[in-house]
JSON list of C-alpha atoms in Angstrom, two decimals:
[
{"chain": "A", "resi": 1, "resn": "MET", "atom": "CA", "xyz": [193.54, 186.06, 156.38]},
{"chain": "A", "resi": 2, "resn": "LYS", "atom": "CA", "xyz": [195.47, 183.86, 158.92]},
{"chain": "A", "resi": 3, "resn": "ASN", "atom": "CA", "xyz": [192.85, 181.76, 159.16]},
{"chain": "A", "resi": 4, "resn": "PRO", "atom": "CA", "xyz": [190.17, 182.14, 156.07]},
{"chain": "A", "resi": 5, "resn": "ARG", "atom": "CA", "xyz": [187.74, 178.71, 157.12]},
{"chain": "A", "resi": 6, "resn": "GLN", "atom": "CA", "xyz": [187.39, 180.99, 160.52]},
{"chain": "A", "resi": 7, "resn": "LEU", "atom": "CA", "xyz": [185.56, 183.47, 158.61]},
{"chain": "A", "resi": 8, "resn": "ILE", "atom": "CA", "xyz": [181.65, 184.15, 159.24]},
{"chain": "A", "resi": 9, "resn": "PHE", "atom": "CA", "xyz": [179.71, 186.04, 156.42]},
{"chain": "A", "resi": 10, "resn": "PRO", "atom": "CA", "xyz": [175.92, 187.29, 156.89]},
{"chain": "A", "resi": 11, "resn": "PHE", "atom": "CA", "xyz": [175.12, 185.46, 154.02]},
{"chain": "A", "resi": 12, "resn": "SER", "atom": "CA", "xyz": [172.57, 182.09, 154.06]},
{"chain": "A", "resi": 13, "resn": "ILE", "atom": "CA", "xyz": [173.35, 179.22, 151.31]},
{"chain": "A", "resi": 14, "resn": "ASP", "atom": "CA", "xyz": [171.22, 176.70, 150.38]},
{"chain": "A", "resi": 15, "resn": "LYS", "atom": "CA", "xyz": [173.20, 173.90, 152.32]},
{"chain": "A", "resi": 16, "resn": "LYS", "atom": "CA", "xyz": [170.93, 170.67, 150.18]},
{"chain": "A", "resi": 17, "resn": "SER", "atom": "CA", "xyz": [171.78, 172.58, 146.49]},
{"chain": "A", "resi": 18, "resn": "SER", "atom": "CA", "xyz": [174.44, 170.41, 144.64]},
{"chain": "A", "resi": 19, "resn": "LEU", "atom": "CA", "xyz": [174.89, 170.18, 140.95]},
{"chain": "A", "resi": 20, "resn": "SER", "atom": "CA", "xyz": [173.83, 166.96, 141.26]},
{"chain": "A", "resi": 21, "resn": "LYS", "atom": "CA", "xyz": [170.84, 168.36, 141.72]},
{"chain": "A", "resi": 22, "resn": "PHE", "atom": "CA", "xyz": [170.24, 170.75, 138.84]},
{"chain": "A", "resi": 23, "resn": "PHE", "atom": "CA", "xyz": [168.58, 169.90, 135.93]},
{"chain": "A", "resi": 24, "resn": "VAL", "atom": "CA", "xyz": [170.88, 170.50, 133.07]},
{"chain": "A", "resi": 25, "resn": "PRO", "atom": "CA", "xyz": [169.31, 172.64, 130.28]},
{"chain": "A", "resi": 26, "resn": "LEU", "atom": "CA", "xyz": [170.07, 171.71, 126.69]},
{"chain": "A", "resi": 27, "resn": "GLY", "atom": "CA", "xyz": [173.57, 173.53, 125.89]},
{"chain": "A", "resi": 28, "resn": "SER", "atom": "CA", "xyz": [174.58, 174.12, 129.15]},
{"chain": "A", "resi": 29, "resn": "GLU", "atom": "CA", "xyz": [176.34, 170.85, 129.88]},
{"chain": "A", "resi": 30, "resn": "SER", "atom": "CA", "xyz": [179.86, 172.12, 129.52]},
{"chain": "A", "resi": 31, "resn": "LEU", "atom": "CA", "xyz": [179.19, 174.75, 132.00]},
{"chain": "A", "resi": 32, "resn": "VAL", "atom": "CA", "xyz": [178.00, 172.24, 134.47]},
{"chain": "A", "resi": 33, "resn": "LYS", "atom": "CA", "xyz": [181.10, 170.13, 133.70]},
{"chain": "A", "resi": 34, "resn": "ALA", "atom": "CA", "xyz": [183.28, 172.57, 134.31]},
{"chain": "A", "resi": 35, "resn": "LEU", "atom": "CA", "xyz": [181.52, 173.88, 137.27]},
{"chain": "A", "resi": 36, "resn": "SER", "atom": "CA", "xyz": [181.89, 169.77, 138.51]},
{"chain": "A", "resi": 37, "resn": "ASN", "atom": "CA", "xyz": [185.70, 170.10, 138.61]},
{"chain": "A", "resi": 38, "resn": "LYS", "atom": "CA", "xyz": [187.19, 171.53, 142.22]},
{"chain": "A", "resi": 39, "resn": "ASP", "atom": "CA", "xyz": [190.23, 172.98, 139.76]},
{"chain": "A", "resi": 40, "resn": "GLY", "atom": "CA", "xyz": [189.91, 175.08, 136.73]},
{"chain": "A", "resi": 41, "resn": "ASP", "atom": "CA", "xyz": [189.65, 178.40, 135.15]},
{"chain": "A", "resi": 42, "resn": "ASP", "atom": "CA", "xyz": [187.90, 181.78, 136.35]},
{"chain": "A", "resi": 43, "resn": "ILE", "atom": "CA", "xyz": [184.55, 181.67, 134.98]},
{"chain": "A", "resi": 44, "resn": "VAL", "atom": "CA", "xyz": [181.47, 184.34, 134.53]},
{"chain": "A", "resi": 45, "resn": "ILE", "atom": "CA", "xyz": [177.91, 183.28, 134.28]},
{"chain": "A", "resi": 46, "resn": "THR", "atom": "CA", "xyz": [175.54, 185.14, 132.76]},
{"chain": "A", "resi": 47, "resn": "GLY", "atom": "CA", "xyz": [171.99, 183.99, 132.32]},
{"chain": "A", "resi": 48, "resn": "LYS", "atom": "CA", "xyz": [168.80, 185.85, 132.86]},
{"chain": "A", "resi": 49, "resn": "LYS", "atom": "CA", "xyz": [166.73, 185.54, 136.22]},
{"chain": "A", "resi": 50, "resn": "GLY", "atom": "CA", "xyz": [165.36, 182.27, 137.83]},
{"chain": "A", "resi": 51, "resn": "PHE", "atom": "CA", "xyz": [167.60, 180.36, 135.33]},
{"chain": "A", "resi": 52, "resn": "GLY", "atom": "CA", "xyz": [169.82, 178.59, 138.34]},
{"chain": "A", "resi": 53, "resn": "LYS", "atom": "CA", "xyz": [172.56, 181.14, 138.53]},
{"chain": "A", "resi": 54, "resn": "SER", "atom": "CA", "xyz": [172.37, 181.48, 142.54]},
{"chain": "A", "resi": 55, "resn": "TYR", "atom": "CA", "xyz": [171.88, 177.41, 142.52]},
{"chain": "A", "resi": 56, "resn": "LEU", "atom": "CA", "xyz": [174.53, 176.63, 140.69]},
{"chain": "A", "resi": 57, "resn": "LEU", "atom": "CA", "xyz": [177.30, 179.28, 142.26]},
{"chain": "A", "resi": 58, "resn": "GLN", "atom": "CA", "xyz": [175.93, 178.08, 146.15]},
{"chain": "A", "resi": 59, "resn": "SER", "atom": "CA", "xyz": [176.02, 173.95, 144.89]},
{"chain": "A", "resi": 60, "resn": "MET", "atom": "CA", "xyz": [179.91, 174.82, 144.05]},
{"chain": "A", "resi": 61, "resn": "CYS", "atom": "CA", "xyz": [180.95, 175.81, 147.38]},
{"chain": "A", "resi": 62, "resn": "ASN", "atom": "CA", "xyz": [178.35, 173.02, 149.06]},
{"chain": "A", "resi": 63, "resn": "ASP", "atom": "CA", "xyz": [179.93, 170.41, 146.64]},
{"chain": "A", "resi": 64, "resn": "HIS", "atom": "CA", "xyz": [183.91, 170.98, 146.86]},
{"chain": "A", "resi": 65, "resn": "SER", "atom": "CA", "xyz": [184.09, 172.58, 150.51]},
{"chain": "A", "resi": 66, "resn": "SER", "atom": "CA", "xyz": [186.07, 170.56, 152.79]},
{"chain": "A", "resi": 67, "resn": "ASP", "atom": "CA", "xyz": [188.90, 170.68, 155.63]},
{"chain": "A", "resi": 68, "resn": "SER", "atom": "CA", "xyz": [191.30, 170.98, 152.66]},
{"chain": "A", "resi": 69, "resn": "PHE", "atom": "CA", "xyz": [189.42, 173.34, 150.58]},
{"chain": "A", "resi": 70, "resn": "SER", "atom": "CA", "xyz": [188.64, 176.66, 151.98]},
{"chain": "A", "resi": 71, "resn": "VAL", "atom": "CA", "xyz": [185.38, 178.10, 150.08]},
{"chain": "A", "resi": 72, "resn": "SER", "atom": "CA", "xyz": [183.07, 181.12, 149.95]},
{"chain": "A", "resi": 73, "resn": "TYR", "atom": "CA", "xyz": [179.93, 182.45, 148.64]},
{"chain": "A", "resi": 74, "resn": "ILE", "atom": "CA", "xyz": [179.29, 186.11, 148.88]},
{"chain": "A", "resi": 75, "resn": "PRO", "atom": "CA", "xyz": [175.91, 187.16, 147.06]},
{"chain": "A", "resi": 76, "resn": "LEU", "atom": "CA", "xyz": [176.59, 190.72, 146.03]},
{"chain": "A", "resi": 77, "resn": "ARG", "atom": "CA", "xyz": [172.68, 191.53, 146.32]},
{"chain": "A", "resi": 78, "resn": "GLU", "atom": "CA", "xyz": [173.21, 191.46, 150.35]},
{"chain": "A", "resi": 79, "resn": "ALA", "atom": "CA", "xyz": [177.06, 192.67, 150.27]},
{"chain": "A", "resi": 80, "resn": "ILE", "atom": "CA", "xyz": [176.28, 195.94, 148.47]},
{"chain": "A", "resi": 81, "resn": "LYS", "atom": "CA", "xyz": [174.62, 196.68, 151.90]},
{"chain": "A", "resi": 82, "resn": "LEU", "atom": "CA", "xyz": [178.11, 196.42, 153.87]},
{"chain": "A", "resi": 83, "resn": "GLN", "atom": "CA", "xyz": [181.73, 197.84, 152.82]},
{"chain": "A", "resi": 84, "resn": "PRO", "atom": "CA", "xyz": [183.39, 196.29, 149.92]},
{"chain": "A", "resi": 85, "resn": "GLU", "atom": "CA", "xyz": [186.69, 195.60, 152.75]},
{"chain": "A", "resi": 86, "resn": "LEU", "atom": "CA", "xyz": [184.76, 192.08, 152.87]},
{"chain": "A", "resi": 87, "resn": "LEU", "atom": "CA", "xyz": [186.33, 190.79, 150.19]},
{"chain": "A", "resi": 88, "resn": "ASP", "atom": "CA", "xyz": [189.77, 191.98, 151.46]},
{"chain": "A", "resi": 89, "resn": "GLY", "atom": "CA", "xyz": [191.93, 188.81, 152.07]},
{"chain": "A", "resi": 90, "resn": "LEU", "atom": "CA", "xyz": [189.31, 186.22, 150.38]},
{"chain": "A", "resi": 91, "resn": "GLU", "atom": "CA", "xyz": [192.55, 185.22, 148.08]},
{"chain": "A", "resi": 92, "resn": "SER", "atom": "CA", "xyz": [193.43, 182.89, 150.80]},
{"chain": "A", "resi": 93, "resn": "LEU", "atom": "CA", "xyz": [191.10, 180.83, 150.18]},
{"chain": "A", "resi": 94, "resn": "ASN", "atom": "CA", "xyz": [190.38, 178.30, 147.41]},
{"chain": "A", "resi": 95, "resn": "LEU", "atom": "CA", "xyz": [187.35, 178.86, 145.66]},
{"chain": "A", "resi": 96, "resn": "VAL", "atom": "CA", "xyz": [185.04, 182.18, 145.81]},
{"chain": "A", "resi": 97, "resn": "CYS", "atom": "CA", "xyz": [182.10, 182.50, 144.21]},
{"chain": "A", "resi": 98, "resn": "ILE", "atom": "CA", "xyz": [180.50, 186.26, 143.69]},
{"chain": "A", "resi": 99, "resn": "ASP", "atom": "CA", "xyz": [176.80, 186.27, 142.71]},
{"chain": "A", "resi": 100, "resn": "ASP", "atom": "CA", "xyz": [174.80, 189.01, 141.42]},
{"chain": "A", "resi": 101, "resn": "LEU", "atom": "CA", "xyz": [177.55, 191.14, 140.04]},
{"chain": "A", "resi": 102, "resn": "GLU", "atom": "CA", "xyz": [175.09, 193.29, 138.42]},
{"chain": "A", "resi": 103, "resn": "LYS", "atom": "CA", "xyz": [174.58, 194.52, 141.46]},
{"chain": "A", "resi": 104, "resn": "ILE", "atom": "CA", "xyz": [177.29, 196.46, 141.56]},
{"chain": "A", "resi": 105, "resn": "ALA", "atom": "CA", "xyz": [177.22, 198.38, 137.91]},
{"chain": "A", "resi": 106, "resn": "SER", "atom": "CA", "xyz": [176.95, 201.71, 139.24]},
{"chain": "A", "resi": 107, "resn": "ASN", "atom": "CA", "xyz": [179.17, 201.25, 142.30]},
{"chain": "A", "resi": 108, "resn": "LYS", "atom": "CA", "xyz": [182.63, 202.21, 141.24]},
{"chain": "A", "resi": 109, "resn": "GLU", "atom": "CA", "xyz": [184.15, 201.12, 145.12]},
{"chain": "A", "resi": 110, "resn": "TRP", "atom": "CA", "xyz": [182.56, 198.12, 145.08]},
{"chain": "A", "resi": 111, "resn": "GLN", "atom": "CA", "xyz": [183.88, 197.45, 140.90]},
{"chain": "A", "resi": 112, "resn": "VAL", "atom": "CA", "xyz": [187.38, 198.78, 142.61]},
{"chain": "A", "resi": 113, "resn": "ALA", "atom": "CA", "xyz": [187.29, 195.88, 145.09]},
{"chain": "A", "resi": 114, "resn": "CYS", "atom": "CA", "xyz": [186.53, 193.08, 142.45]},
{"chain": "A", "resi": 115, "resn": "PHE", "atom": "CA", "xyz": [188.91, 194.27, 139.66]},
{"chain": "A", "resi": 116, "resn": "ASN", "atom": "CA", "xyz": [191.48, 194.30, 143.09]},
{"chain": "A", "resi": 117, "resn": "LEU", "atom": "CA", "xyz": [190.32, 190.68, 144.22]},
{"chain": "A", "resi": 118, "resn": "ILE", "atom": "CA", "xyz": [190.46, 189.46, 140.79]},
{"chain": "A", "resi": 119, "resn": "ASN", "atom": "CA", "xyz": [194.23, 190.77, 140.57]},
{"chain": "A", "resi": 120, "resn": "HIS", "atom": "CA", "xyz": [194.83, 189.22, 144.25]},
{"chain": "A", "resi": 121, "resn": "CYS", "atom": "CA", "xyz": [193.65, 185.88, 143.24]},
{"chain": "A", "resi": 122, "resn": "SER", "atom": "CA", "xyz": [195.42, 185.69, 140.14]},
{"chain": "A", "resi": 123, "resn": "GLU", "atom": "CA", "xyz": [198.34, 185.82, 141.98]},
{"chain": "A", "resi": 124, "resn": "SER", "atom": "CA", "xyz": [197.27, 183.04, 144.99]},
{"chain": "A", "resi": 125, "resn": "GLY", "atom": "CA", "xyz": [195.76, 180.81, 142.78]},
{"chain": "A", "resi": 126, "resn": "CYS", "atom": "CA", "xyz": [192.18, 181.08, 143.92]},
{"chain": "A", "resi": 127, "resn": "ARG", "atom": "CA", "xyz": [189.67, 180.23, 141.89]},
{"chain": "A", "resi": 128, "resn": "LEU", "atom": "CA", "xyz": [186.96, 182.85, 141.07]},
{"chain": "A", "resi": 129, "resn": "ILE", "atom": "CA", "xyz": [183.24, 182.57, 139.61]},
{"chain": "A", "resi": 130, "resn": "PHE", "atom": "CA", "xyz": [181.11, 185.18, 138.79]},
{"chain": "A", "resi": 131, "resn": "SER", "atom": "CA", "xyz": [177.53, 185.27, 137.96]},
{"chain": "A", "resi": 132, "resn": "CYS", "atom": "CA", "xyz": [176.01, 188.49, 136.51]},
{"chain": "A", "resi": 133, "resn": "MET", "atom": "CA", "xyz": [172.59, 189.18, 134.53]},
{"chain": "A", "resi": 134, "resn": "GLU", "atom": "CA", "xyz": [172.66, 188.29, 130.97]},
{"chain": "A", "resi": 135, "resn": "GLY", "atom": "CA", "xyz": [173.45, 191.52, 129.03]},
{"chain": "A", "resi": 136, "resn": "GLU", "atom": "CA", "xyz": [175.03, 193.64, 131.95]},
{"chain": "A", "resi": 137, "resn": "ASP", "atom": "CA", "xyz": [178.75, 194.97, 130.93]},
{"chain": "A", "resi": 138, "resn": "ASP", "atom": "CA", "xyz": [178.45, 198.15, 132.98]},
{"chain": "A", "resi": 139, "resn": "PHE", "atom": "CA", "xyz": [181.45, 198.35, 134.59]},
{"chain": "A", "resi": 140, "resn": "PHE", "atom": "CA", "xyz": [184.38, 200.41, 134.72]},
{"chain": "A", "resi": 141, "resn": "PRO", "atom": "CA", "xyz": [187.09, 199.12, 131.77]},
{"chain": "A", "resi": 142, "resn": "ASP", "atom": "CA", "xyz": [189.74, 197.84, 133.54]},
{"chain": "A", "resi": 143, "resn": "LEU", "atom": "CA", "xyz": [187.17, 195.18, 135.58]},
{"chain": "A", "resi": 144, "resn": "LEU", "atom": "CA", "xyz": [184.98, 194.73, 131.81]},
{"chain": "A", "resi": 145, "resn": "SER", "atom": "CA", "xyz": [188.41, 193.18, 130.56]},
{"chain": "A", "resi": 146, "resn": "ARG", "atom": "CA", "xyz": [189.57, 191.23, 133.38]},
{"chain": "A", "resi": 147, "resn": "LEU", "atom": "CA", "xyz": [186.05, 189.71, 133.20]},
{"chain": "A", "resi": 148, "resn": "LYS", "atom": "CA", "xyz": [185.90, 189.38, 129.41]},
{"chain": "A", "resi": 149, "resn": "LYS", "atom": "CA", "xyz": [189.58, 187.58, 129.52]},
{"chain": "A", "resi": 150, "resn": "MET", "atom": "CA", "xyz": [187.67, 184.90, 132.13]},
{"chain": "A", "resi": 151, "resn": "THR", "atom": "CA", "xyz": [186.17, 181.90, 130.87]},
{"chain": "A", "resi": 152, "resn": "ASN", "atom": "CA", "xyz": [182.48, 183.05, 129.90]},
{"chain": "A", "resi": 153, "resn": "TYR", "atom": "CA", "xyz": [179.32, 181.13, 130.02]},
{"chain": "A", "resi": 154, "resn": "LYS", "atom": "CA", "xyz": [175.88, 181.92, 128.97]},
{"chain": "A", "resi": 155, "resn": "ILE", "atom": "CA", "xyz": [173.37, 179.78, 131.07]},
{"chain": "A", "resi": 156, "resn": "ASN", "atom": "CA", "xyz": [170.23, 178.45, 128.84]},
{"chain": "A", "resi": 157, "resn": "PRO", "atom": "CA", "xyz": [166.63, 178.48, 129.49]},
{"chain": "A", "resi": 158, "resn": "THR", "atom": "CA", "xyz": [164.79, 174.94, 129.90]},
{"chain": "A", "resi": 159, "resn": "PRO", "atom": "CA", "xyz": [163.16, 174.45, 126.00]},
{"chain": "A", "resi": 160, "resn": "ASP", "atom": "CA", "xyz": [160.01, 173.05, 126.28]},
{"chain": "A", "resi": 161, "resn": "SER", "atom": "CA", "xyz": [160.85, 169.54, 125.14]},
{"chain": "A", "resi": 162, "resn": "GLN", "atom": "CA", "xyz": [162.65, 168.92, 128.36]},
{"chain": "A", "resi": 163, "resn": "LEU", "atom": "CA", "xyz": [159.81, 170.96, 130.53]},
{"chain": "A", "resi": 164, "resn": "ALA", "atom": "CA", "xyz": [158.12, 167.51, 131.56]},
{"chain": "A", "resi": 165, "resn": "ASP", "atom": "CA", "xyz": [161.69, 166.07, 132.41]},
{"chain": "A", "resi": 166, "resn": "ALA", "atom": "CA", "xyz": [162.77, 168.78, 134.66]},
{"chain": "A", "resi": 167, "resn": "LEU", "atom": "CA", "xyz": [160.05, 168.81, 136.59]},
{"chain": "A", "resi": 168, "resn": "LYS", "atom": "CA", "xyz": [160.34, 165.09, 137.02]},
{"chain": "A", "resi": 169, "resn": "PHE", "atom": "CA", "xyz": [164.01, 165.38, 138.13]},
{"chain": "A", "resi": 170, "resn": "ILE", "atom": "CA", "xyz": [163.64, 168.41, 140.40]},
{"chain": "A", "resi": 171, "resn": "ALA", "atom": "CA", "xyz": [160.17, 166.96, 141.98]},
{"chain": "A", "resi": 172, "resn": "SER", "atom": "CA", "xyz": [162.11, 163.79, 142.45]},
{"chain": "A", "resi": 173, "resn": "ASN", "atom": "CA", "xyz": [164.86, 165.62, 144.48]},
{"chain": "A", "resi": 174, "resn": "LEU", "atom": "CA", "xyz": [162.00, 167.89, 146.43]},
{"chain": "A", "resi": 175, "resn": "ARG", "atom": "CA", "xyz": [160.35, 164.72, 147.17]},
{"chain": "A", "resi": 176, "resn": "ILE", "atom": "CA", "xyz": [157.35, 165.62, 145.85]},
{"chain": "A", "resi": 177, "resn": "PRO", "atom": "CA", "xyz": [155.27, 162.67, 144.59]},
{"chain": "A", "resi": 178, "resn": "ILE", "atom": "CA", "xyz": [153.95, 163.27, 141.52]},
{"chain": "A", "resi": 179, "resn": "LYS", "atom": "CA", "xyz": [153.02, 161.35, 138.92]},
{"chain": "A", "resi": 180, "resn": "ASP", "atom": "CA", "xyz": [153.09, 162.37, 135.20]},
{"chain": "A", "resi": 181, "resn": "ARG", "atom": "CA", "xyz": [149.20, 162.66, 134.70]},
{"chain": "A", "resi": 182, "resn": "GLU", "atom": "CA", "xyz": [149.49, 165.70, 136.75]},
{"chain": "A", "resi": 183, "resn": "ILE", "atom": "CA", "xyz": [152.70, 166.97, 135.39]},
{"chain": "A", "resi": 184, "resn": "ASN", "atom": "CA", "xyz": [151.54, 167.29, 132.11]},
{"chain": "A", "resi": 185, "resn": "PHE", "atom": "CA", "xyz": [148.05, 168.57, 133.62]},
{"chain": "A", "resi": 186, "resn": "LEU", "atom": "CA", "xyz": [150.64, 171.29, 135.12]},
{"chain": "A", "resi": 187, "resn": "LEU", "atom": "CA", "xyz": [152.16, 172.14, 132.08]},
{"chain": "A", "resi": 188, "resn": "ASN", "atom": "CA", "xyz": [149.20, 172.18, 129.41]},
{"chain": "A", "resi": 189, "resn": "THR", "atom": "CA", "xyz": [147.94, 175.24, 132.29]},
{"chain": "A", "resi": 190, "resn": "CYS", "atom": "CA", "xyz": [150.62, 177.28, 133.68]},
{"chain": "A", "resi": 191, "resn": "SER", "atom": "CA", "xyz": [152.86, 179.03, 132.20]},
{"chain": "A", "resi": 192, "resn": "ARG", "atom": "CA", "xyz": [155.71, 176.94, 130.35]},
{"chain": "A", "resi": 193, "resn": "ASP", "atom": "CA", "xyz": [158.49, 179.18, 132.13]},
{"chain": "A", "resi": 194, "resn": "LEU", "atom": "CA", "xyz": [160.19, 176.96, 133.99]},
{"chain": "A", "resi": 195, "resn": "PRO", "atom": "CA", "xyz": [161.10, 179.16, 137.72]},
{"chain": "A", "resi": 196, "resn": "LYS", "atom": "CA", "xyz": [157.42, 179.56, 137.52]},
{"chain": "A", "resi": 197, "resn": "LEU", "atom": "CA", "xyz": [156.63, 176.18, 137.30]},
{"chain": "A", "resi": 198, "resn": "ILE", "atom": "CA", "xyz": [158.75, 175.49, 140.57]},
{"chain": "A", "resi": 199, "resn": "VAL", "atom": "CA", "xyz": [157.15, 177.52, 142.14]},
{"chain": "A", "resi": 200, "resn": "SER", "atom": "CA", "xyz": [153.63, 176.33, 141.53]},
{"chain": "A", "resi": 201, "resn": "LEU", "atom": "CA", "xyz": [155.14, 172.75, 142.19]},
{"chain": "A", "resi": 202, "resn": "LYS", "atom": "CA", "xyz": [155.99, 173.25, 145.91]},
{"chain": "A", "resi": 203, "resn": "GLU", "atom": "CA", "xyz": [152.46, 175.05, 146.62]},
{"chain": "A", "resi": 204, "resn": "ILE", "atom": "CA", "xyz": [150.84, 172.27, 144.83]},
{"chain": "A", "resi": 205, "resn": "ASP", "atom": "CA", "xyz": [153.26, 170.27, 147.04]},
{"chain": "A", "resi": 206, "resn": "SER", "atom": "CA", "xyz": [152.76, 172.50, 150.23]},
{"chain": "A", "resi": 207, "resn": "LEU", "atom": "CA", "xyz": [148.90, 172.48, 149.62]},
{"chain": "A", "resi": 208, "resn": "SER", "atom": "CA", "xyz": [148.92, 168.56, 149.65]},
{"chain": "A", "resi": 209, "resn": "MET", "atom": "CA", "xyz": [150.67, 168.77, 152.79]},
{"chain": "A", "resi": 210, "resn": "GLU", "atom": "CA", "xyz": [148.35, 170.38, 154.97]},
{"chain": "A", "resi": 211, "resn": "SER", "atom": "CA", "xyz": [145.19, 168.62, 153.56]},
{"chain": "A", "resi": 212, "resn": "LYS", "atom": "CA", "xyz": [146.66, 165.17, 153.99]},
{"chain": "A", "resi": 213, "resn": "ARG", "atom": "CA", "xyz": [145.06, 164.80, 149.97]},
{"chain": "A", "resi": 214, "resn": "LYS", "atom": "CA", "xyz": [147.32, 163.36, 147.45]},
{"chain": "A", "resi": 215, "resn": "ILE", "atom": "CA", "xyz": [148.28, 165.46, 144.25]},
{"chain": "A", "resi": 216, "resn": "THR", "atom": "CA", "xyz": [145.98, 165.26, 142.28]},
{"chain": "A", "resi": 217, "resn": "ILE", "atom": "CA", "xyz": [144.58, 167.16, 139.05]},
{"chain": "A", "resi": 218, "resn": "PRO", "atom": "CA", "xyz": [141.48, 168.31, 141.19]},
{"chain": "A", "resi": 219, "resn": "LEU", "atom": "CA", "xyz": [144.04, 169.61, 143.78]},
{"chain": "A", "resi": 220, "resn": "ILE", "atom": "CA", "xyz": [145.98, 171.26, 141.30]},
{"chain": "A", "resi": 221, "resn": "LYS", "atom": "CA", "xyz": [142.91, 173.41, 139.85]},
{"chain": "A", "resi": 222, "resn": "GLU", "atom": "CA", "xyz": [142.04, 174.49, 143.21]},
{"chain": "A", "resi": 223, "resn": "LEU", "atom": "CA", "xyz": [145.24, 176.73, 142.90]},
{"chain": "A", "resi": 224, "resn": "LEU", "atom": "CA", "xyz": [145.14, 177.82, 139.46]}
]
């Protein structure tokens, strides 16, 4: 790969994502600190769906990419539709973030490609960050051994005690004008699951803009 910065992959990335916009749940401080460093250990992030793994990987690419630091984000949920040779030569980059590792649990060719990439990156100095669903380890032994030798972090869910602060933080970053009273109402009437609450928050904001009304409890009730 003579000029890795000219690579074009058919994968979308949220250009607005940033580690500074990620609400850090209790117990995940060391993970976010490690990702904030441009240089560091190879990392495997595990966690359940909706906990922010993809957001963190995309944020790393956005925050660290520069003319002198080349990066790539590969979501395996999409890449698995292509040939595993897609990973060939990525060790020429400075940072490669590979999302959704669980998607190749039953695909030996893609597992071998990831195994080879790990070995090549170890030689070249390219940093690797993987994400994988919690509890998934159905990989062939050599790949599993390589993954276990990396620094492993488990991203935690946001506890109930942080949900109000999390919604305020996220609403502020999304520029959604919602007040404490409405946030508390949302927490008391909806599922206390942050991913679902974020979806509700965005739906409320859309209704507010479409109807040209402020976000109030009566408006929220229309969506419940």
